[in-house]
Tab-separated table of C-alpha atoms and ligand atoms in Angstrom:
chain	number	residue	atom	x	y	z
A	1	MET	CA	124.134	123.239	104.235
A	2	THR	CA	124.440	123.377	108.037
A	3	SER	CA	127.953	123.364	109.461
A	4	PRO	CA	129.186	120.176	111.184
A	5	GLN	CA	128.489	119.947	114.907
A	6	PRO	CA	131.146	118.025	116.865
A	7	LEU	CA	130.074	116.373	120.126
A	8	LEU	CA	132.021	114.793	122.963
A	9	SER	CA	130.901	111.995	125.245
A	10	ARG	CA	132.688	111.083	128.503
A	11	LYS	CA	132.438	108.422	131.174
A	12	SER	CA	129.075	108.851	132.867
A	13	GLY	CA	128.233	106.397	135.659
A	14	PRO	CA	124.800	104.770	136.060
A	15	LEU	CA	121.705	105.790	134.084
A	16	ASN	CA	118.483	106.105	136.040
A	17	GLY	CA	114.867	107.070	135.441
A	18	ALA	CA	112.146	106.675	132.838
A	19	ALA	CA	112.057	108.071	129.323
A	20	ARG	CA	109.627	108.346	126.454
A	21	ILE	CA	111.440	107.557	123.212
A	22	PRO	CA	110.380	109.410	120.012
A	23	GLY	CA	107.959	107.687	117.646
A	24	ASP	CA	109.049	104.767	115.510
A	25	LYS	CA	110.517	105.998	112.225
A	26	SER	CA	109.195	103.168	110.034
A	27	ILE	CA	105.687	103.430	111.482
A	28	SER	CA	105.716	107.249	111.248
A	29	HIS	CA	106.501	107.174	107.505
A	30	ARG	CA	103.757	104.645	106.921
A	31	ALA	CA	101.235	106.488	109.119
A	32	LEU	CA	101.685	109.622	106.993
A	33	MET	CA	101.433	107.677	103.743
A	34	PHE	CA	98.325	105.726	104.740
A	35	CYS	CA	96.608	108.838	106.092
A	36	ALA	CA	97.428	110.621	102.818
A	37	LEU	CA	95.705	107.761	100.977
A	38	PHE	CA	92.638	107.829	103.207
A	39	LEU	CA	89.820	109.897	101.713
A	40	GLY	CA	89.140	112.298	104.578
A	41	GLU	CA	90.706	113.470	107.788
A	42	THR	CA	92.762	111.458	110.284
A	43	ILE	CA	94.876	112.271	113.301
A	44	ILE	CA	98.322	110.871	114.071
A	45	SER	CA	99.757	111.141	117.574
A	46	GLY	CA	103.292	110.318	118.646
A	47	LEU	CA	104.644	110.968	115.139
A	48	LEU	CA	108.441	111.094	114.972
A	49	GLU	CA	109.340	114.663	114.062
A	50	GLY	CA	112.777	113.748	112.727
A	51	GLU	CA	114.018	115.077	109.411
A	52	ASP	CA	113.408	111.783	107.583
A	53	VAL	CA	109.715	111.780	108.439
A	54	ILE	CA	109.416	115.493	107.667
A	55	SER	CA	110.743	114.689	104.161
A	56	THR	CA	107.885	112.217	103.721
A	57	ALA	CA	105.353	114.787	105.002
A	58	ALA	CA	106.641	117.428	102.582
A	59	ALA	CA	106.490	115.045	99.608
A	60	LEU	CA	102.914	114.004	100.411
A	61	ARG	CA	101.946	117.662	100.711
A	62	ALA	CA	103.528	118.309	97.300
A	63	MET	CA	101.361	115.492	95.912
A	64	GLY	CA	98.120	116.983	97.201
A	65	ALA	CA	97.537	115.736	100.764
A	66	GLU	CA	96.933	118.288	103.522
A	67	VAL	CA	99.493	117.573	106.215
A	68	GLU	CA	99.465	119.876	109.249
A	69	ARG	CA	101.272	119.814	112.573
A	70	GLY	CA	98.890	120.492	115.461
A	71	GLY	CA	101.308	120.106	118.398
A	72	ASP	CA	104.044	117.861	119.744
A	73	GLY	CA	103.839	114.696	117.627
A	74	LEU	CA	100.220	115.494	116.804
A	75	TRP	CA	99.451	115.757	113.104
A	76	ARG	CA	96.224	116.223	111.149
A	77	ILE	CA	96.130	114.743	107.661
A	78	HIS	CA	93.479	115.245	105.029
A	79	GLY	CA	94.034	112.497	102.490
A	80	VAL	CA	93.161	112.234	98.816
A	81	GLY	CA	91.924	108.615	98.597
A	82	ILE	CA	93.572	105.642	96.853
A	83	GLY	CA	94.719	106.794	93.404
A	84	GLY	CA	94.172	110.480	94.241
A	85	LEU	CA	97.725	111.840	94.427
A	86	ARG	CA	98.556	114.654	92.030
A	87	GLN	CA	101.720	115.493	90.133
A	88	PRO	CA	104.124	117.500	92.289
A	89	ASP	CA	105.375	120.741	90.746
A	90	GLN	CA	108.694	120.571	92.580
A	91	ILE	CA	111.522	118.056	92.931
A	92	LEU	CA	110.900	115.753	95.915
A	93	ASP	CA	113.941	116.011	98.188
A	94	MET	CA	114.149	112.956	100.427
A	95	GLY	CA	117.134	114.291	102.399
A	96	ASN	CA	118.883	111.368	104.130
A	97	SER	CA	115.864	109.070	104.062
A	98	GLY	CA	116.008	105.811	102.115
A	99	THR	CA	112.605	104.800	103.465
A	100	SER	CA	110.972	108.000	102.135
A	101	ALA	CA	112.626	107.576	98.733
A	102	ARG	CA	111.808	103.906	98.221
A	103	LEU	CA	108.279	103.851	99.630
A	104	LEU	CA	107.253	107.099	97.934
A	105	MET	CA	108.608	105.850	94.600
A	106	GLY	CA	106.111	103.012	94.989
A	107	LEU	CA	103.318	105.407	95.837
A	108	ALA	CA	104.026	108.052	93.205
A	109	GLY	CA	104.771	105.423	90.555
A	110	SER	CA	101.320	103.928	91.040
A	111	HIS	CA	99.731	107.166	89.778
A	112	PRO	CA	99.790	108.487	86.189
A	113	ILE	CA	102.077	111.350	87.213
A	114	THR	CA	105.721	112.311	86.832
A	115	ALA	CA	107.872	113.003	89.881
A	116	THR	CA	111.601	113.524	90.419
A	117	PHE	CA	113.267	112.241	93.581
A	118	THR	CA	116.590	113.408	94.975
A	119	GLY	CA	118.417	113.352	98.320
A	120	ASP	CA	121.553	114.266	100.257
A	121	ALA	CA	125.099	113.053	99.514
A	122	SER	CA	124.475	109.811	101.460
A	123	LEU	CA	121.170	108.988	99.754
A	124	LEU	CA	122.572	109.731	96.278
A	125	LYS	CA	124.933	106.773	96.762
A	126	ARG	CA	122.274	104.249	97.842
A	127	PRO	CA	120.877	101.561	95.517
A	128	MET	CA	117.389	102.181	94.126
A	129	GLN	CA	117.379	99.436	91.482
A	130	ARG	CA	115.840	97.121	94.070
A	131	VAL	CA	112.568	99.109	93.911
A	132	MET	CA	112.861	100.081	90.244
A	133	THR	CA	112.897	96.449	89.054
A	134	PRO	CA	109.497	95.408	90.507
A	135	LEU	CA	107.903	98.810	89.856
A	136	ALA	CA	109.028	98.635	86.199
A	137	MET	CA	107.239	95.258	85.990
A	138	MET	CA	104.099	97.118	87.113
A	139	GLY	CA	104.554	99.595	84.241
A	140	VAL	CA	106.446	102.458	85.914
A	141	LYS	CA	109.075	104.255	83.770
A	142	PHE	CA	112.360	105.501	85.253
A	143	GLU	CA	115.158	107.864	84.274
A	144	ALA	CA	117.886	107.151	86.825
A	145	GLN	CA	121.573	107.918	87.289
A	146	GLU	CA	124.161	105.242	86.591
A	147	GLY	CA	123.808	102.189	88.825
A	148	GLY	CA	120.154	102.985	89.583
A	149	ARG	CA	120.966	105.986	91.769
A	150	LEU	CA	119.071	109.201	92.576
A	151	PRO	CA	118.145	111.715	91.227
A	152	ILE	CA	115.456	109.610	89.534
A	153	LYS	CA	112.533	110.786	87.445
A	154	ILE	CA	109.605	108.398	87.509
A	155	THR	CA	106.418	108.292	85.465
A	156	GLY	CA	103.537	106.078	86.488
A	157	PRO	CA	101.384	104.310	83.884
A	158	LYS	CA	97.694	104.989	83.279
A	159	ASP	CA	96.847	101.409	84.210
A	160	LEU	CA	99.179	99.875	86.733
A	161	LEU	CA	99.738	96.120	86.418
A	162	SER	CA	99.489	93.929	89.479
A	163	ILE	CA	102.438	91.551	89.966
A	164	GLU	CA	103.693	88.636	92.011
A	165	TYR	CA	107.257	89.310	93.100
A	166	ARG	CA	109.748	87.319	95.173
A	167	LEU	CA	112.124	89.648	97.011
A	168	PRO	CA	115.774	88.988	96.074
A	169	VAL	CA	116.935	90.909	99.197
A	170	ALA	CA	115.310	90.816	102.626
A	171	SER	CA	113.990	94.379	102.544
A	172	ALA	CA	110.869	95.812	104.150
A	173	GLN	CA	111.358	98.930	102.052
A	174	VAL	CA	111.108	97.015	98.782
A	175	LYS	CA	108.191	94.938	100.078
A	176	SER	CA	106.379	98.101	101.175
A	177	ALA	CA	107.052	99.997	97.928
A	178	ILE	CA	105.370	97.162	95.986
A	179	LEU	CA	102.439	96.805	98.389
A	180	LEU	CA	101.834	100.573	98.397
A	181	ALA	CA	101.878	100.592	94.599
A	182	GLY	CA	99.596	97.534	94.616
A	183	LEU	CA	96.921	99.550	96.400
A	184	ASN	CA	96.310	101.387	93.130
A	185	ALA	CA	96.646	98.376	90.781
A	186	ARG	CA	93.697	96.384	89.518
A	187	GLY	CA	93.610	92.908	91.109
A	188	ALA	CA	96.001	91.124	93.431
A	189	THR	CA	99.599	92.195	94.033
A	190	THR	CA	101.697	89.637	95.926
A	191	VAL	CA	105.106	90.003	97.505
A	192	ILE	CA	106.916	86.836	98.581
A	193	GLU	CA	109.606	87.069	101.233
A	194	SER	CA	111.785	84.135	102.252
A	195	THR	CA	113.122	85.952	105.315
A	196	PRO	CA	110.577	87.831	107.434
A	197	THR	CA	111.188	91.591	107.557
A	198	ARG	CA	109.395	94.282	109.538
A	199	ASP	CA	105.661	94.094	108.843
A	200	HIS	CA	104.469	97.602	109.711
A	201	THR	CA	102.938	98.095	106.252
A	202	GLU	CA	100.860	94.922	106.603
A	203	ASN	CA	99.857	95.871	110.170
A	204	MET	CA	98.837	99.350	109.137
A	205	LEU	CA	96.841	98.061	106.174
A	206	ARG	CA	94.815	95.946	108.604
A	207	HIS	CA	94.536	98.864	111.031
A	208	PHE	CA	92.981	100.881	108.170
A	209	GLY	CA	90.507	98.049	107.501
A	210	TYR	CA	92.272	96.872	104.330
A	211	ASP	CA	92.626	93.184	103.682
A	212	ALA	CA	96.319	92.189	103.619
A	213	ARG	CA	96.413	88.399	103.284
A	214	VAL	CA	99.494	86.574	104.533
A	215	GLU	CA	99.992	82.993	103.407
A	216	LYS	CA	102.759	80.554	104.430
A	217	LEU	CA	104.197	78.789	101.383
A	218	ALA	CA	105.546	75.234	101.255
A	219	ASP	CA	109.161	76.455	101.249
A	220	GLY	CA	108.538	78.458	104.445
A	221	ALA	CA	108.358	81.815	102.634
A	222	GLU	CA	105.473	84.227	103.225
A	223	ALA	CA	103.251	85.620	100.481
A	224	ILE	CA	101.610	88.956	101.276
A	225	THR	CA	98.744	89.953	99.000
A	226	VAL	CA	96.760	93.164	98.605
A	227	ILE	CA	93.780	93.596	96.298
A	228	GLY	CA	94.019	97.055	94.787
A	229	GLN	CA	91.596	99.945	94.407
A	230	GLN	CA	89.616	99.598	97.630
A	231	GLU	CA	89.274	102.530	100.006
A	232	LEU	CA	90.844	102.612	103.462
A	233	GLN	CA	88.596	102.897	106.528
A	234	PRO	CA	88.917	105.877	108.884
A	235	CYS	CA	91.102	105.431	111.957
A	236	ALA	CA	93.584	107.303	114.101
A	237	VAL	CA	97.191	106.195	114.565
A	238	ASP	CA	99.151	106.467	117.797
A	239	VAL	CA	102.795	105.778	116.898
A	240	PRO	CA	104.752	103.740	119.491
A	241	GLY	CA	108.338	104.512	120.492
A	242	ASP	CA	111.137	103.404	118.176
A	243	PRO	CA	113.040	100.279	119.318
A	244	SER	CA	115.953	101.319	117.087
A	245	SER	CA	116.219	104.655	118.971
A	246	ALA	CA	115.544	103.038	122.371
A	247	ALA	CA	118.561	100.835	121.612
A	248	PHE	CA	120.957	103.716	122.396
A	249	PRO	CA	119.890	104.462	125.992
A	250	ALA	CA	119.272	100.721	126.484
A	251	VAL	CA	122.869	99.793	125.611
A	252	ALA	CA	124.218	102.760	127.605
A	253	ALA	CA	122.280	101.424	130.619
A	254	VAL	CA	123.519	97.852	130.088
A	255	LEU	CA	127.133	99.031	129.908
A	256	ASN	CA	127.050	101.385	132.912
A	257	GLU	CA	127.050	99.384	136.148
A	258	GLY	CA	124.230	100.205	138.572
A	259	SER	CA	121.873	101.556	135.861
A	260	ASP	CA	118.121	101.004	136.009
A	261	ILE	CA	115.978	102.675	133.326
A	262	THR	CA	112.526	102.156	131.831
A	263	LEU	CA	111.740	103.122	128.244
A	264	SER	CA	107.981	103.314	127.839
A	265	ARG	CA	105.708	102.114	125.051
A	266	ILE	CA	108.258	100.786	122.575
A	267	ALA	CA	107.386	98.731	119.455
A	268	VAL	CA	108.705	95.256	120.304
A	269	SER	CA	107.332	92.792	117.748
A	270	GLY	CA	109.536	89.812	116.894
A	271	ARG	CA	110.356	91.529	113.594
A	272	ARG	CA	112.041	94.420	115.421
A	273	ASN	CA	113.330	93.108	118.749
A	274	GLY	CA	116.432	91.173	117.593
A	275	LEU	CA	118.859	93.464	119.429
A	276	TYR	CA	117.077	92.978	122.738
A	277	ARG	CA	117.021	89.184	122.332
A	278	THR	CA	120.721	89.252	121.475
A	279	LEU	CA	121.625	91.416	124.469
A	280	GLN	CA	119.627	89.072	126.736
A	281	GLU	CA	121.622	86.115	125.375
A	282	MET	CA	124.804	88.063	126.111
A	283	GLY	CA	123.657	88.322	129.724
A	284	ALA	CA	121.873	91.697	129.802
A	285	ASP	CA	119.119	92.235	132.340
A	286	ILE	CA	116.364	93.433	129.994
A	287	ALA	CA	112.647	92.854	130.564
A	288	PHE	CA	109.615	93.649	128.410
A	289	GLU	CA	106.904	94.811	130.793
A	290	HIS	CA	103.176	95.345	130.226
A	291	GLU	CA	103.181	93.941	126.661
A	292	ARG	CA	100.058	94.847	124.695
A	293	ILE	CA	98.751	95.631	121.181
A	294	GLU	CA	98.161	99.301	120.302
A	295	SER	CA	97.326	100.752	116.866
A	296	GLY	CA	97.960	97.275	115.428
A	297	GLU	CA	101.492	97.006	116.873
A	298	ARG	CA	102.910	95.020	119.805
A	299	VAL	CA	104.312	97.464	122.366
A	300	ALA	CA	105.915	97.125	125.803
A	301	ASN	CA	107.859	99.103	128.377
A	302	ILE	CA	111.495	98.043	128.302
A	303	ARG	CA	113.323	97.904	131.629
A	304	VAL	CA	117.114	97.732	131.423
A	305	LYS	CA	119.629	97.292	134.230
A	306	GLY	CA	123.424	97.504	134.196
A	307	SER	CA	124.805	94.049	133.370
A	308	THR	CA	127.948	92.080	132.592
A	309	LEU	CA	128.024	90.853	128.975
A	310	LYS	CA	129.628	87.844	127.325
A	311	GLY	CA	130.392	87.450	123.615
A	312	ILE	CA	128.066	85.277	121.494
A	313	THR	CA	127.437	84.266	117.882
A	314	VAL	CA	124.445	86.162	116.506
A	315	PRO	CA	122.238	83.835	114.406
A	316	PRO	CA	122.265	85.198	110.806
A	317	GLU	CA	118.515	84.592	110.420
A	318	ARG	CA	118.015	87.210	113.131
A	319	VAL	CA	119.683	89.967	111.087
A	320	PRO	CA	116.515	91.519	109.533
A	321	SER	CA	114.943	91.942	112.984
A	322	MET	CA	117.901	94.064	114.094
A	323	ILE	CA	119.221	95.390	110.784
A	324	ASP	CA	119.627	98.960	112.086
A	325	GLU	CA	121.036	97.882	115.457
A	326	PHE	CA	124.433	96.421	114.462
A	327	PRO	CA	126.330	99.670	115.117
A	328	ILE	CA	125.092	99.796	118.718
A	329	LEU	CA	125.430	96.019	119.198
A	330	ALA	CA	129.064	96.330	118.094
A	331	MET	CA	129.640	98.897	120.865
A	332	ALA	CA	128.191	96.457	123.422
A	333	ALA	CA	130.271	93.597	121.976
A	334	SER	CA	133.444	95.668	122.349
A	335	CYS	CA	132.827	95.763	126.132
A	336	ALA	CA	131.741	92.125	126.483
A	337	ASN	CA	133.867	89.298	127.771
A	338	GLY	CA	134.833	87.132	124.776
A	339	THR	CA	134.183	87.075	121.062
A	340	THR	CA	130.986	88.197	119.332
A	341	ILE	CA	130.525	86.911	115.784
A	342	MET	CA	128.109	88.677	113.431
A	343	THR	CA	127.476	87.334	109.916
A	344	GLY	CA	125.037	87.988	107.061
A	345	LEU	CA	125.701	91.724	107.244
A	346	GLU	CA	125.961	92.535	103.511
A	347	GLU	CA	123.065	95.017	103.712
A	348	LEU	CA	125.052	97.105	106.208
A	349	ARG	CA	127.283	98.148	103.313
A	350	VAL	CA	124.417	100.088	101.668
A	351	LYS	CA	122.815	101.861	104.614
A	352	GLU	CA	123.203	105.600	105.357
A	353	SER	CA	126.950	104.832	105.204
A	354	ASP	CA	128.994	101.671	104.685
A	355	ARG	CA	128.208	100.788	108.287
A	356	LEU	CA	130.412	97.738	108.444
A	357	ALA	CA	133.473	99.804	107.540
A	358	MET	CA	132.430	102.732	109.741
A	359	ILE	CA	131.945	100.479	112.797
A	360	ALA	CA	135.204	98.598	112.220
A	361	ASN	CA	137.316	101.728	111.616
A	362	GLY	CA	135.832	103.589	114.583
A	363	LEU	CA	136.211	100.690	117.005
A	364	LYS	CA	139.815	100.071	115.892
A	365	GLN	CA	140.548	103.729	116.637
A	366	CYS	CA	139.114	103.127	120.123
A	367	GLY	CA	141.531	100.226	120.666
A	368	VAL	CA	139.229	97.280	119.907
A	369	ASN	CA	140.579	94.028	118.481
A	370	LEU	CA	138.328	92.923	115.584
A	371	GLU	CA	138.141	91.387	112.126
A	372	MET	CA	135.904	92.656	109.352
A	373	GLY	CA	134.910	90.446	106.406
A	374	GLU	CA	132.878	91.304	103.295
A	375	SER	CA	129.660	90.679	105.256
A	376	SER	CA	130.816	89.817	108.749
A	377	LEU	CA	132.286	91.337	111.864
A	378	THR	CA	134.061	89.550	114.698
A	379	ILE	CA	134.748	91.555	117.828
A	380	HIS	CA	137.049	90.341	120.591
A	381	GLY	CA	135.935	91.914	123.855
A	382	THR	CA	138.093	91.853	126.983
A	383	GLY	CA	135.256	92.240	129.491
A	384	LYS	CA	136.276	95.866	129.981
A	385	PRO	CA	135.406	98.936	127.878
A	386	PRO	CA	138.012	99.820	125.231
A	387	LYS	CA	140.235	102.835	125.900
A	388	GLY	CA	138.322	105.227	123.610
A	389	GLY	CA	140.002	108.566	122.962
A	390	ALA	CA	139.067	108.618	119.275
A	391	LYS	CA	137.629	111.177	116.898
A	392	ILE	CA	134.970	109.362	114.892
A	393	SER	CA	133.859	110.371	111.445
A	394	THR	CA	130.081	109.924	111.098
A	395	ALA	CA	129.654	110.261	107.292
A	396	LEU	CA	126.035	111.506	107.472
A	397	ASP	CA	125.033	108.409	109.453
A	398	HIS	CA	122.883	109.058	112.532
A	399	ARG	CA	123.289	105.569	113.974
A	400	ILE	CA	127.100	105.653	113.751
A	401	ALA	CA	127.035	109.040	115.518
A	402	MET	CA	124.783	107.867	118.391
A	403	SER	CA	126.533	104.511	118.792
A	404	PHE	CA	129.973	106.001	119.400
A	405	LEU	CA	128.531	108.628	121.769
A	406	VAL	CA	127.066	105.739	123.805
A	407	LEU	CA	130.441	103.960	123.836
A	408	GLY	CA	132.043	107.197	125.106
A	409	SER	CA	129.893	106.896	128.262
A	410	VAL	CA	132.070	103.977	129.431
A	411	THR	CA	135.533	104.474	127.889
A	412	ASP	CA	138.367	105.915	129.995
A	413	GLU	CA	139.128	108.536	127.377
A	414	PRO	CA	136.239	110.565	125.865
A	415	ILE	CA	134.988	109.838	122.356
A	416	GLN	CA	134.324	112.650	119.945
A	417	ILE	CA	132.179	112.557	116.817
A	418	ASP	CA	132.870	114.988	114.004
A	419	ASP	CA	129.247	115.797	113.205
A	420	ALA	CA	126.050	115.296	115.192
A	421	THR	CA	123.701	116.918	112.673
A	422	PRO	CA	122.506	113.578	111.161
A	423	ILE	CA	121.082	112.590	114.576
A	424	LYS	CA	118.154	114.917	113.808
A	425	THR	CA	116.994	112.522	111.076
A	426	SER	CA	115.705	109.965	113.618
A	427	PHE	CA	116.221	111.107	117.241
A	428	PRO	CA	116.044	114.912	117.496
A	429	ASN	CA	116.149	115.028	121.340
A	430	PHE	CA	118.877	112.370	121.733
A	431	VAL	CA	121.412	114.530	123.614
A	432	LYS	CA	118.779	115.979	125.978
A	433	LEU	CA	117.198	112.595	126.714
A	434	MET	CA	120.569	110.937	127.344
A	435	GLY	CA	121.452	113.856	129.649
A	436	GLU	CA	118.232	113.359	131.636
A	437	LEU	CA	119.093	109.674	132.100
A	438	GLY	CA	122.628	110.533	133.243
A	439	VAL	CA	124.889	110.531	130.162
A	440	GLY	CA	126.640	113.854	129.664
A	441	ILE	CA	127.262	114.653	126.020
A	442	SER	CA	128.717	118.080	125.366
A	443	GLU	CA	129.493	120.260	122.401
A	444	GLY	CA	133.016	120.784	121.257
A	445	ASN	CA	136.273	119.474	119.959
B	1	S3P	C1	112.977	100.179	106.970
B	1	S3P	C2	113.545	99.001	106.568
B	1	S3P	C3	114.972	98.699	106.691
B	1	S3P	C4	115.656	99.603	107.719
B	1	S3P	C5	115.257	101.038	107.529
B	1	S3P	C6	113.753	101.206	107.668
B	1	S3P	C7	111.542	100.417	106.730
B	1	S3P	O1	115.607	98.906	105.452
B	1	S3P	O2	117.051	99.494	107.603
B	1	S3P	O3	115.889	101.868	108.500
B	1	S3P	O4	110.968	101.345	107.321
B	1	S3P	O5	110.949	99.667	105.933
B	1	S3P	P1	115.665	97.758	104.327
B	1	S3P	O6	114.296	97.476	103.903
B	1	S3P	O7	116.497	98.343	103.214
B	1	S3P	O8	116.351	96.603	104.984
């Protein structure tokens, strides 16, 4: 285990310049998985080289795909074809990555092989029953810890059954685990989602020439169907920048008067851009420039200027499109003028940490007036940054760590985090990039 790395963030002044944000984490995982399922060689550029994605790469290698790094973000994959994964001869360690664990359980479970999944102290606490239930309906066998927790041993059946499954939680991970498994089932596998979640799996299926049919149902839900056991078509993937990572410099720029930054080539589809829409409603000067489609994804350059924010009520139906952005939105809300009300946040309790509690405790320590409910957070901003001066515990959660470091760029007293090591899971060059834009984050207690 690496030793904890404390970091300190102090008042910075305006952010200026342009930055290229690392590749989108969700798309990077899927790019590796789809390339591993393509029979032949493909190239990925712009891949996020964070620890979470490296866990996926290692697991795919252990299951027979050739996965090689050629240079910065440039990876060459030689895939095994649909149904071609082999039994790994080692335990698959997913580290901190829920996406790796859940999606790869779908993939591995769709093959007649046995594989054991484990992870770090954070991942061992996270619920896996949500993927086990539908995969068990497809014929996959599980030996799990109490409460459906990792480590989990899974054995895929010889003939995987196709299913129709309505998601009980709005989760792109569960949807994707089923669709990935469905690629190796005979016939049609359908996932029905009442609330739209990120659709990178569907987009990438189409990018690889695979028919993913999306149908609107009478009740407004969407049914996504794949017909299994067809091969993918060759194509390269160029991964766009991650809107969830871009959120950190974007909010730092909003909060620091006089800022003007441009974050280039960010994934901005309506299923991911909820934070940016919310900040705009709060009064932030944010513009999507040069919007276009690349590698099957909507991308744009995001220009952000320093702005004055007001509190708002965030519509609960928007939550899935900004599910990872509530920690950083809460930082912005704590500086806004008036009350920001966030509801429908129950999923935040089962992320890399109990994010609702971590946000509320940390902000209280910084002097913010707030109320936390079972699945809600109400933050009373004064129009000025809170006093800060807190030591924040990050509990293996990268987004908690980065959010409080951003808040420290505007508080009178510096904010310290107890451990920056989890930042490497999603945004390895965070401190350097923030420094280049004008936010000084230094080591130390
Ligand atoms: C992800 C989906 C979301 C998100 C996670 C990445 C994905 O999780 O929080 O960071 O890549 O599918 P849920 O599906 O659990 O909401």
